[in-house]
């Protein structure tokens, strides 16, 4: 792979949506006019899934002019063998027809440029890498980045790279399956917690956080946000104390309600005597695309590849 070629393609793959764009590998900035996206059917056959993924990627390849492209980096949800490019989706309620499929070997057949390097990283980690490269965590030595949405994603960043072990770092650098209260973190810091908690308090079921925010019973809504923030601070306190980040950056769909969450977070941190900058990112997709493209830097890839989750 030739890092002198300064444009790479970053791809943010979600459960129902894919977005990609060309990225200047020297600056982390997206190349104007190269952003393409599409909706996805994650229940489709392997062949159809690959066709859906390839469509916006091929548009991006054509727009850039493939002679200038260094490779393609993917931010992918788990379960996935990121170093070897093998999908391990089973019981995830998404992409189960890709179980055991070598994406790195089979996807190129659907791309307009066949002989191109593909590299993979967790989608939440891609967001964190992009955020530390050019976003809210730029210029910091240590950061914890979280994505709050249908699931709870996280990454611990040190000098711009994700870390999977060390003082104050959980196994694989991920917090989603860490124990919390009567379950695991993913059950408390995701959309389904808001839906369930609101129903528990009011007896009504909403589709998600956006609908809850618009509900006329604002006293109940405020109480849910208060409990969420207090839970998050309770859960994060030992990790913050152990890792000593300079900043926490939060993204994901739930972060769109930041104005409802942030005041309670501040009070909960203050109550525990924790002084930490806590910022919201408005660049979730852009950061994930840039962070995925960062994999195309050979030095960066060599630094992180052996610590990437393999299951």
mmCIF file of C-alpha atoms in Angstrom:
data_model
loop_
_atom_site.group_PDB
_atom_site.id
_atom_site.type_symbol
_atom_site.label_atom_id
_atom_site.label_comp_id
_atom_site.label_asym_id
_atom_site.label_seq_id
_atom_site.Cartn_x
_atom_site.Cartn_y
_atom_site.Cartn_z
ATOM 1 C CA UNK A 1 0.000 0.000 0.000
ATOM 2 C CA UNK A 2 1.386 3.387 -0.968
ATOM 3 C CA UNK A 3 0.812 6.047 1.665
ATOM 4 C CA UNK A 4 2.156 8.702 -0.708
ATOM 5 C CA UNK A 5 -1.228 8.465 -2.419
ATOM 6 C CA UNK A 6 -3.108 10.761 -0.078
ATOM 7 C CA UNK A 7 -6.744 9.831 -0.688
ATOM 8 C CA UNK A 8 -8.432 6.864 0.939
ATOM 9 C CA UNK A 9 -12.066 5.854 1.139
ATOM 10 C CA UNK A 10 -13.667 5.545 4.555
ATOM 11 C CA UNK A 11 -16.889 3.571 4.945
ATOM 12 C CA UNK A 12 -19.293 3.704 7.894
ATOM 13 C CA UNK A 13 -21.432 0.553 7.859
ATOM 14 C CA UNK A 14 -24.512 0.504 10.069
ATOM 15 C CA UNK A 15 -27.367 -1.901 10.506
ATOM 16 C CA UNK A 16 -29.656 -0.020 8.133
ATOM 17 C CA UNK A 17 -27.451 2.619 6.511
ATOM 18 C CA UNK A 18 -24.050 2.926 4.826
ATOM 19 C CA UNK A 19 -22.082 6.108 4.149
ATOM 20 C CA UNK A 20 -18.691 6.598 2.569
ATOM 21 C CA UNK A 21 -16.401 9.335 1.382
ATOM 22 C CA UNK A 22 -12.935 10.157 0.165
ATOM 23 C CA UNK A 23 -10.572 11.313 2.895
ATOM 24 C CA UNK A 24 -7.361 13.317 2.619
ATOM 25 C CA UNK A 25 -5.030 11.023 4.546
ATOM 26 C CA UNK A 26 -2.728 13.903 5.442
ATOM 27 C CA UNK A 27 -5.394 15.986 7.200
ATOM 28 C CA UNK A 28 -8.397 13.756 7.909
ATOM 29 C CA UNK A 29 -10.644 16.076 5.923
ATOM 30 C CA UNK A 30 -13.347 14.672 3.672
ATOM 31 C CA UNK A 31 -12.881 15.336 -0.024
ATOM 32 C CA UNK A 32 -15.698 17.573 -1.272
ATOM 33 C CA UNK A 33 -18.277 15.902 -3.482
ATOM 34 C CA UNK A 34 -17.290 12.334 -2.586
ATOM 35 C CA UNK A 35 -19.881 11.590 0.098
ATOM 36 C CA UNK A 36 -22.354 8.869 -0.872
ATOM 37 C CA UNK A 37 -24.824 6.875 1.184
ATOM 38 C CA UNK A 38 -27.576 4.292 0.881
ATOM 39 C CA UNK A 39 -30.133 2.406 2.930
ATOM 40 C CA UNK A 40 -29.491 -1.256 3.684
ATOM 41 C CA UNK A 41 -31.462 -4.435 4.250
ATOM 42 C CA UNK A 42 -29.415 -6.346 6.808
ATOM 43 C CA UNK A 43 -31.632 -9.417 6.393
ATOM 44 C CA UNK A 44 -30.772 -9.755 2.702
ATOM 45 C CA UNK A 45 -28.699 -12.512 1.141
ATOM 46 C CA UNK A 46 -24.931 -12.219 1.143
ATOM 47 C CA UNK A 47 -24.942 -11.274 -2.531
ATOM 48 C CA UNK A 48 -27.525 -8.530 -2.085
ATOM 49 C CA UNK A 49 -25.780 -7.125 0.996
ATOM 50 C CA UNK A 50 -22.518 -6.875 -0.939
ATOM 51 C CA UNK A 51 -24.339 -5.224 -3.856
ATOM 52 C CA UNK A 52 -25.855 -2.684 -1.450
ATOM 53 C CA UNK A 53 -22.485 -1.939 0.148
ATOM 54 C CA UNK A 54 -20.748 -1.687 -3.212
ATOM 55 C CA UNK A 55 -23.157 0.801 -4.767
ATOM 56 C CA UNK A 56 -22.105 3.948 -2.830
ATOM 57 C CA UNK A 57 -18.484 2.772 -2.667
ATOM 58 C CA UNK A 58 -18.371 2.470 -6.455
ATOM 59 C CA UNK A 59 -19.898 5.936 -6.770
ATOM 60 C CA UNK A 60 -17.093 7.220 -4.566
ATOM 61 C CA UNK A 61 -14.447 5.352 -6.575
ATOM 62 C CA UNK A 62 -15.779 6.850 -9.789
ATOM 63 C CA UNK A 63 -15.961 10.375 -8.359
ATOM 64 C CA UNK A 64 -12.404 10.352 -7.045
ATOM 65 C CA UNK A 65 -10.834 8.564 -9.975
ATOM 66 C CA UNK A 66 -9.553 5.233 -8.754
ATOM 67 C CA UNK A 67 -5.926 5.855 -9.742
ATOM 68 C CA UNK A 68 -5.628 8.182 -6.728
ATOM 69 C CA UNK A 69 -7.149 5.789 -4.196
ATOM 70 C CA UNK A 70 -4.969 4.084 -1.615
ATOM 71 C CA UNK A 71 -7.525 1.604 -0.315
ATOM 72 C CA UNK A 72 -10.792 1.329 1.584
ATOM 73 C CA UNK A 73 -11.204 1.328 5.355
ATOM 74 C CA UNK A 74 -14.423 0.087 6.942
ATOM 75 C CA UNK A 75 -15.997 0.905 10.285
ATOM 76 C CA UNK A 76 -18.064 -2.222 10.966
ATOM 77 C CA UNK A 77 -20.351 -3.297 13.801
ATOM 78 C CA UNK A 78 -19.415 -6.498 15.607
ATOM 79 C CA UNK A 79 -19.190 -9.378 15.780
ATOM 80 C CA UNK A 80 -16.311 -9.260 13.317
ATOM 81 C CA UNK A 81 -12.737 -10.479 12.964
ATOM 82 C CA UNK A 82 -11.314 -7.065 12.134
ATOM 83 C CA UNK A 83 -7.716 -8.015 11.452
ATOM 84 C CA UNK A 84 -8.620 -10.755 8.971
ATOM 85 C CA UNK A 85 -11.816 -9.214 7.569
ATOM 86 C CA UNK A 86 -14.236 -12.035 8.437
ATOM 87 C CA UNK A 87 -17.872 -11.442 9.437
ATOM 88 C CA UNK A 88 -19.017 -13.354 12.529
ATOM 89 C CA UNK A 89 -22.609 -12.153 12.827
ATOM 90 C CA UNK A 90 -24.703 -14.758 14.613
ATOM 91 C CA UNK A 91 -27.657 -13.941 16.828
ATOM 92 C CA UNK A 92 -27.018 -10.212 16.258
ATOM 93 C CA UNK A 93 -30.293 -9.708 14.383
ATOM 94 C CA UNK A 94 -28.285 -8.270 11.473
ATOM 95 C CA UNK A 95 -26.156 -9.544 8.587
ATOM 96 C CA UNK A 96 -26.558 -13.143 9.723
ATOM 97 C CA UNK A 97 -26.218 -14.315 6.116
ATOM 98 C CA UNK A 98 -22.622 -13.107 6.254
ATOM 99 C CA UNK A 99 -21.627 -15.415 9.106
ATOM 100 C CA UNK A 100 -18.168 -16.849 8.415
ATOM 101 C CA UNK A 101 -17.825 -14.892 5.163
ATOM 102 C CA UNK A 102 -14.443 -13.381 4.322
ATOM 103 C CA UNK A 103 -15.473 -9.858 3.385
ATOM 104 C CA UNK A 104 -11.897 -9.001 2.457
ATOM 105 C CA UNK A 105 -11.889 -11.810 -0.143
ATOM 106 C CA UNK A 106 -15.452 -11.658 -1.483
ATOM 107 C CA UNK A 107 -16.451 -7.977 -1.526
ATOM 108 C CA UNK A 108 -13.879 -6.924 -4.191
ATOM 109 C CA UNK A 109 -15.834 -8.891 -6.819
ATOM 110 C CA UNK A 110 -18.602 -6.289 -6.429
ATOM 111 C CA UNK A 111 -16.300 -3.265 -6.623
ATOM 112 C CA UNK A 112 -15.339 -1.420 -9.777
ATOM 113 C CA UNK A 113 -11.713 -1.580 -8.657
ATOM 114 C CA UNK A 114 -10.853 -5.203 -7.888
ATOM 115 C CA UNK A 115 -7.251 -4.982 -6.749
ATOM 116 C CA UNK A 116 -7.691 -2.714 -3.756
ATOM 117 C CA UNK A 117 -6.732 -3.142 -0.118
ATOM 118 C CA UNK A 118 -9.541 -3.423 2.440
ATOM 119 C CA UNK A 119 -9.072 -2.882 6.175
ATOM 120 C CA UNK A 120 -11.583 -3.044 9.029
ATOM 121 C CA UNK A 121 -12.208 -1.604 12.473
ATOM 122 C CA UNK A 122 -15.125 -1.480 14.898
ATOM 123 C CA UNK A 123 -17.564 1.306 14.015
ATOM 124 C CA UNK A 124 -17.417 2.960 17.448
ATOM 125 C CA UNK A 125 -13.617 2.798 17.349
ATOM 126 C CA UNK A 126 -13.642 4.390 13.896
ATOM 127 C CA UNK A 127 -15.662 7.271 15.335
ATOM 128 C CA UNK A 128 -13.162 7.617 18.185
ATOM 129 C CA UNK A 129 -10.151 7.594 15.854
ATOM 130 C CA UNK A 130 -11.740 10.233 13.619
ATOM 131 C CA UNK A 131 -12.718 12.332 16.625
ATOM 132 C CA UNK A 132 -9.157 12.326 17.936
ATOM 133 C CA UNK A 133 -7.760 13.004 14.459
ATOM 134 C CA UNK A 134 -9.751 16.095 13.532
ATOM 135 C CA UNK A 135 -12.761 16.355 15.876
ATOM 136 C CA UNK A 136 -13.580 17.211 19.464
ATOM 137 C CA UNK A 137 -10.668 15.194 20.919
ATOM 138 C CA UNK A 138 -8.032 16.604 18.564
ATOM 139 C CA UNK A 139 -4.871 17.635 20.379
ATOM 140 C CA UNK A 140 -5.509 15.480 23.446
ATOM 141 C CA UNK A 141 -3.277 12.680 24.663
ATOM 142 C CA UNK A 142 -6.022 10.539 26.187
ATOM 143 C CA UNK A 143 -9.735 10.436 25.412
ATOM 144 C CA UNK A 144 -12.693 8.146 25.972
ATOM 145 C CA UNK A 145 -15.217 8.253 23.133
ATOM 146 C CA UNK A 146 -18.698 6.783 23.362
ATOM 147 C CA UNK A 147 -21.512 6.260 20.879
ATOM 148 C CA UNK A 148 -24.986 6.095 22.375
ATOM 149 C CA UNK A 149 -27.679 4.699 20.104
ATOM 150 C CA UNK A 150 -29.209 1.305 19.410
ATOM 151 C CA UNK A 151 -26.161 -0.027 21.251
ATOM 152 C CA UNK A 152 -23.390 1.305 23.482
ATOM 153 C CA UNK A 153 -20.070 1.753 21.701
ATOM 154 C CA UNK A 154 -16.836 2.976 23.212
ATOM 155 C CA UNK A 155 -13.112 3.305 22.633
ATOM 156 C CA UNK A 156 -10.137 4.407 24.689
ATOM 157 C CA UNK A 157 -7.729 6.587 22.715
ATOM 158 C CA UNK A 158 -4.070 7.270 23.552
ATOM 159 C CA UNK A 159 -2.048 9.491 21.240
ATOM 160 C CA UNK A 160 -4.611 9.097 18.471
ATOM 161 C CA UNK A 161 -4.769 5.294 18.506
ATOM 162 C CA UNK A 162 -7.234 2.911 20.171
ATOM 163 C CA UNK A 163 -5.860 0.909 23.083
ATOM 164 C CA UNK A 164 -7.101 -2.528 24.102
ATOM 165 C CA UNK A 165 -5.175 -3.054 27.327
ATOM 166 C CA UNK A 166 -3.298 -1.163 29.999
ATOM 167 C CA UNK A 167 -4.099 0.774 33.154
ATOM 168 C CA UNK A 168 -7.768 1.702 33.311
ATOM 169 C CA UNK A 169 -8.599 0.044 29.968
ATOM 170 C CA UNK A 170 -11.213 -2.743 29.701
ATOM 171 C CA UNK A 171 -10.625 -5.950 27.745
ATOM 172 C CA UNK A 172 -10.508 -5.175 24.006
ATOM 173 C CA UNK A 173 -10.939 -1.495 24.888
ATOM 174 C CA UNK A 174 -14.739 -1.939 24.853
ATOM 175 C CA UNK A 175 -17.273 -1.277 27.601
ATOM 176 C CA UNK A 176 -20.520 -2.558 26.103
ATOM 177 C CA UNK A 177 -20.386 -5.900 27.932
ATOM 178 C CA UNK A 178 -18.966 -4.598 31.234
ATOM 179 C CA UNK A 179 -21.136 -5.495 34.254
ATOM 180 C CA UNK A 180 -23.439 -2.758 35.538
ATOM 181 C CA UNK A 181 -26.206 -3.013 38.130
ATOM 182 C CA UNK A 182 -28.293 -6.073 37.227
ATOM 183 C CA UNK A 183 -26.928 -6.532 33.711
ATOM 184 C CA UNK A 184 -24.335 -5.111 31.328
ATOM 185 C CA UNK A 185 -23.627 -1.577 30.174
ATOM 186 C CA UNK A 186 -25.257 -2.034 26.763
ATOM 187 C CA UNK A 187 -28.611 -2.560 28.473
ATOM 188 C CA UNK A 188 -28.398 0.782 30.297
ATOM 189 C CA UNK A 189 -26.793 3.140 27.778
ATOM 190 C CA UNK A 190 -28.795 2.493 24.637
ATOM 191 C CA UNK A 191 -32.130 3.459 23.130
ATOM 192 C CA UNK A 192 -33.931 0.444 24.534
ATOM 193 C CA UNK A 193 -33.176 1.564 28.101
ATOM 194 C CA UNK A 194 -34.934 4.890 27.458
ATOM 195 C CA UNK A 195 -37.899 3.132 25.863
ATOM 196 C CA UNK A 196 -38.217 0.643 28.715
ATOM 197 C CA UNK A 197 -37.634 3.184 31.487
ATOM 198 C CA UNK A 198 -40.191 5.613 30.065
ATOM 199 C CA UNK A 199 -42.761 2.824 29.776
ATOM 200 C CA UNK A 200 -42.012 1.735 33.333
ATOM 201 C CA UNK A 201 -42.656 5.243 34.649
ATOM 202 C CA UNK A 202 -45.631 6.278 32.539
ATOM 203 C CA UNK A 203 -47.120 3.101 31.109
ATOM 204 C CA UNK A 204 -46.691 4.344 27.543
ATOM 205 C CA UNK A 205 -44.282 2.991 24.956
ATOM 206 C CA UNK A 206 -42.415 5.358 22.644
ATOM 207 C CA UNK A 207 -40.395 4.479 19.556
ATOM 208 C CA UNK A 208 -37.201 6.114 20.751
ATOM 209 C CA UNK A 209 -35.508 9.051 22.441
ATOM 210 C CA UNK A 210 -36.693 11.576 19.851
ATOM 211 C CA UNK A 211 -40.329 10.681 20.499
ATOM 212 C CA UNK A 212 -39.775 10.706 24.250
ATOM 213 C CA UNK A 213 -38.301 14.219 24.114
ATOM 214 C CA UNK A 214 -41.457 15.459 22.354
ATOM 215 C CA UNK A 215 -43.837 13.847 24.870
ATOM 216 C CA UNK A 216 -46.018 16.328 26.804
ATOM 217 C CA UNK A 217 -45.194 14.750 30.183
ATOM 218 C CA UNK A 218 -41.923 16.641 30.463
ATOM 219 C CA UNK A 219 -41.537 15.985 34.171
ATOM 220 C CA UNK A 220 -41.314 12.271 33.467
ATOM 221 C CA UNK A 221 -38.980 12.882 30.525
ATOM 222 C CA UNK A 222 -36.653 14.960 32.682
ATOM 223 C CA UNK A 223 -36.601 12.243 35.333
ATOM 224 C CA UNK A 224 -35.553 9.655 32.770
ATOM 225 C CA UNK A 225 -32.666 11.830 31.556
ATOM 226 C CA UNK A 226 -31.585 12.466 35.148
ATOM 227 C CA UNK A 227 -31.438 8.751 35.930
ATOM 228 C CA UNK A 228 -29.616 8.032 32.670
ATOM 229 C CA UNK A 229 -26.941 10.628 33.410
ATOM 230 C CA UNK A 230 -26.481 9.436 36.981
ATOM 231 C CA UNK A 231 -26.158 5.838 35.804
ATOM 232 C CA UNK A 232 -23.606 6.813 33.148
ATOM 233 C CA UNK A 233 -21.451 8.701 35.637
ATOM 234 C CA UNK A 234 -21.691 5.872 38.176
ATOM 235 C CA UNK A 235 -20.587 3.399 35.508
ATOM 236 C CA UNK A 236 -17.821 5.551 34.013
ATOM 237 C CA UNK A 237 -16.303 6.823 37.274
ATOM 238 C CA UNK A 238 -13.823 3.952 37.822
ATOM 239 C CA UNK A 239 -12.758 3.963 34.172
ATOM 240 C CA UNK A 240 -12.169 7.709 34.251
ATOM 241 C CA UNK A 241 -10.188 7.393 37.479
ATOM 242 C CA UNK A 242 -8.110 4.540 36.058
ATOM 243 C CA UNK A 243 -7.453 5.835 32.526
ATOM 244 C CA UNK A 244 -7.272 9.558 33.370
ATOM 245 C CA UNK A 245 -8.590 10.925 30.052
ATOM 246 C CA UNK A 246 -8.455 14.624 29.265
ATOM 247 C CA UNK A 247 -11.858 14.553 27.604
ATOM 248 C CA UNK A 248 -14.914 12.388 27.076
ATOM 249 C CA UNK A 249 -16.607 12.716 23.689
ATOM 250 C CA UNK A 250 -20.143 11.456 23.150
ATOM 251 C CA UNK A 251 -21.790 10.767 19.804
ATOM 252 C CA UNK A 252 -24.643 8.669 18.466
ATOM 253 C CA UNK A 253 -28.343 9.322 18.024
ATOM 254 C CA UNK A 254 -28.959 9.749 21.757
ATOM 255 C CA UNK A 255 -26.424 12.589 21.817
ATOM 256 C CA UNK A 256 -28.911 14.654 19.807
ATOM 257 C CA UNK A 257 -30.647 15.156 23.163
ATOM 258 C CA UNK A 258 -27.408 16.523 24.636
ATOM 259 C CA UNK A 259 -29.111 19.652 25.971
ATOM 260 C CA UNK A 260 -31.264 17.372 28.159
ATOM 261 C CA UNK A 261 -28.402 15.103 29.253
ATOM 262 C CA UNK A 262 -25.492 17.498 29.794
ATOM 263 C CA UNK A 263 -26.841 19.431 32.821
ATOM 264 C CA UNK A 264 -27.475 16.205 34.722
ATOM 265 C CA UNK A 265 -24.091 14.800 33.722
ATOM 266 C CA UNK A 266 -22.393 17.895 35.082
ATOM 267 C CA UNK A 267 -24.205 17.605 38.407
ATOM 268 C CA UNK A 268 -23.450 13.884 38.700
ATOM 269 C CA UNK A 269 -19.745 14.378 37.966
ATOM 270 C CA UNK A 270 -19.583 17.249 40.450
ATOM 271 C CA UNK A 271 -21.297 15.133 43.105
ATOM 272 C CA UNK A 272 -18.565 12.507 42.727
ATOM 273 C CA UNK A 273 -15.760 15.060 42.670
ATOM 274 C CA UNK A 274 -14.787 14.202 39.092
ATOM 275 C CA UNK A 275 -13.525 17.063 36.942
ATOM 276 C CA UNK A 276 -13.545 16.093 33.280
ATOM 277 C CA UNK A 277 -14.406 17.845 30.022
ATOM 278 C CA UNK A 278 -17.405 16.126 28.487
ATOM 279 C CA UNK A 279 -18.214 17.138 24.916
ATOM 280 C CA UNK A 280 -20.768 16.152 22.329
ATOM 281 C CA UNK A 281 -19.731 15.446 18.746
ATOM 282 C CA UNK A 282 -21.797 16.648 15.828
ATOM 283 C CA UNK A 283 -19.596 14.688 13.411
ATOM 284 C CA UNK A 284 -20.551 11.073 14.075
ATOM 285 C CA UNK A 285 -20.725 9.952 10.444
ATOM 286 C CA UNK A 286 -17.883 12.183 9.255
ATOM 287 C CA UNK A 287 -15.650 11.094 12.136
ATOM 288 C CA UNK A 288 -16.391 7.414 11.488
ATOM 289 C CA UNK A 289 -15.570 7.809 7.792
ATOM 290 C CA UNK A 290 -12.304 9.611 8.554
ATOM 291 C CA UNK A 291 -11.387 7.142 11.294
ATOM 292 C CA UNK A 292 -11.987 4.221 8.939
ATOM 293 C CA UNK A 293 -9.816 5.795 6.258
ATOM 294 C CA UNK A 294 -7.032 6.273 8.811
ATOM 295 C CA UNK A 295 -6.516 2.502 8.663
ATOM 296 C CA UNK A 296 -4.896 3.027 5.272
ATOM 297 C CA UNK A 297 -1.858 4.603 6.890
ATOM 298 C CA UNK A 298 0.524 1.647 7.117
ATOM 299 C CA UNK A 299 2.224 2.831 10.293
ATOM 300 C CA UNK A 300 -1.127 3.332 12.025
ATOM 301 C CA UNK A 301 -2.411 -0.059 10.852
ATOM 302 C CA UNK A 302 0.738 -1.839 12.030
ATOM 303 C CA UNK A 303 0.372 -0.173 15.419
ATOM 304 C CA UNK A 304 -3.220 -1.311 16.047
ATOM 305 C CA UNK A 305 -3.974 -4.416 13.972
ATOM 306 C CA UNK A 306 -2.804 -7.056 16.441
ATOM 307 C CA UNK A 307 -5.037 -5.645 19.189
ATOM 308 C CA UNK A 308 -8.218 -5.579 17.101
ATOM 309 C CA UNK A 309 -11.029 -7.892 18.286
ATOM 310 C CA UNK A 310 -11.106 -11.200 16.430
ATOM 311 C CA UNK A 311 -14.595 -12.230 17.510
#
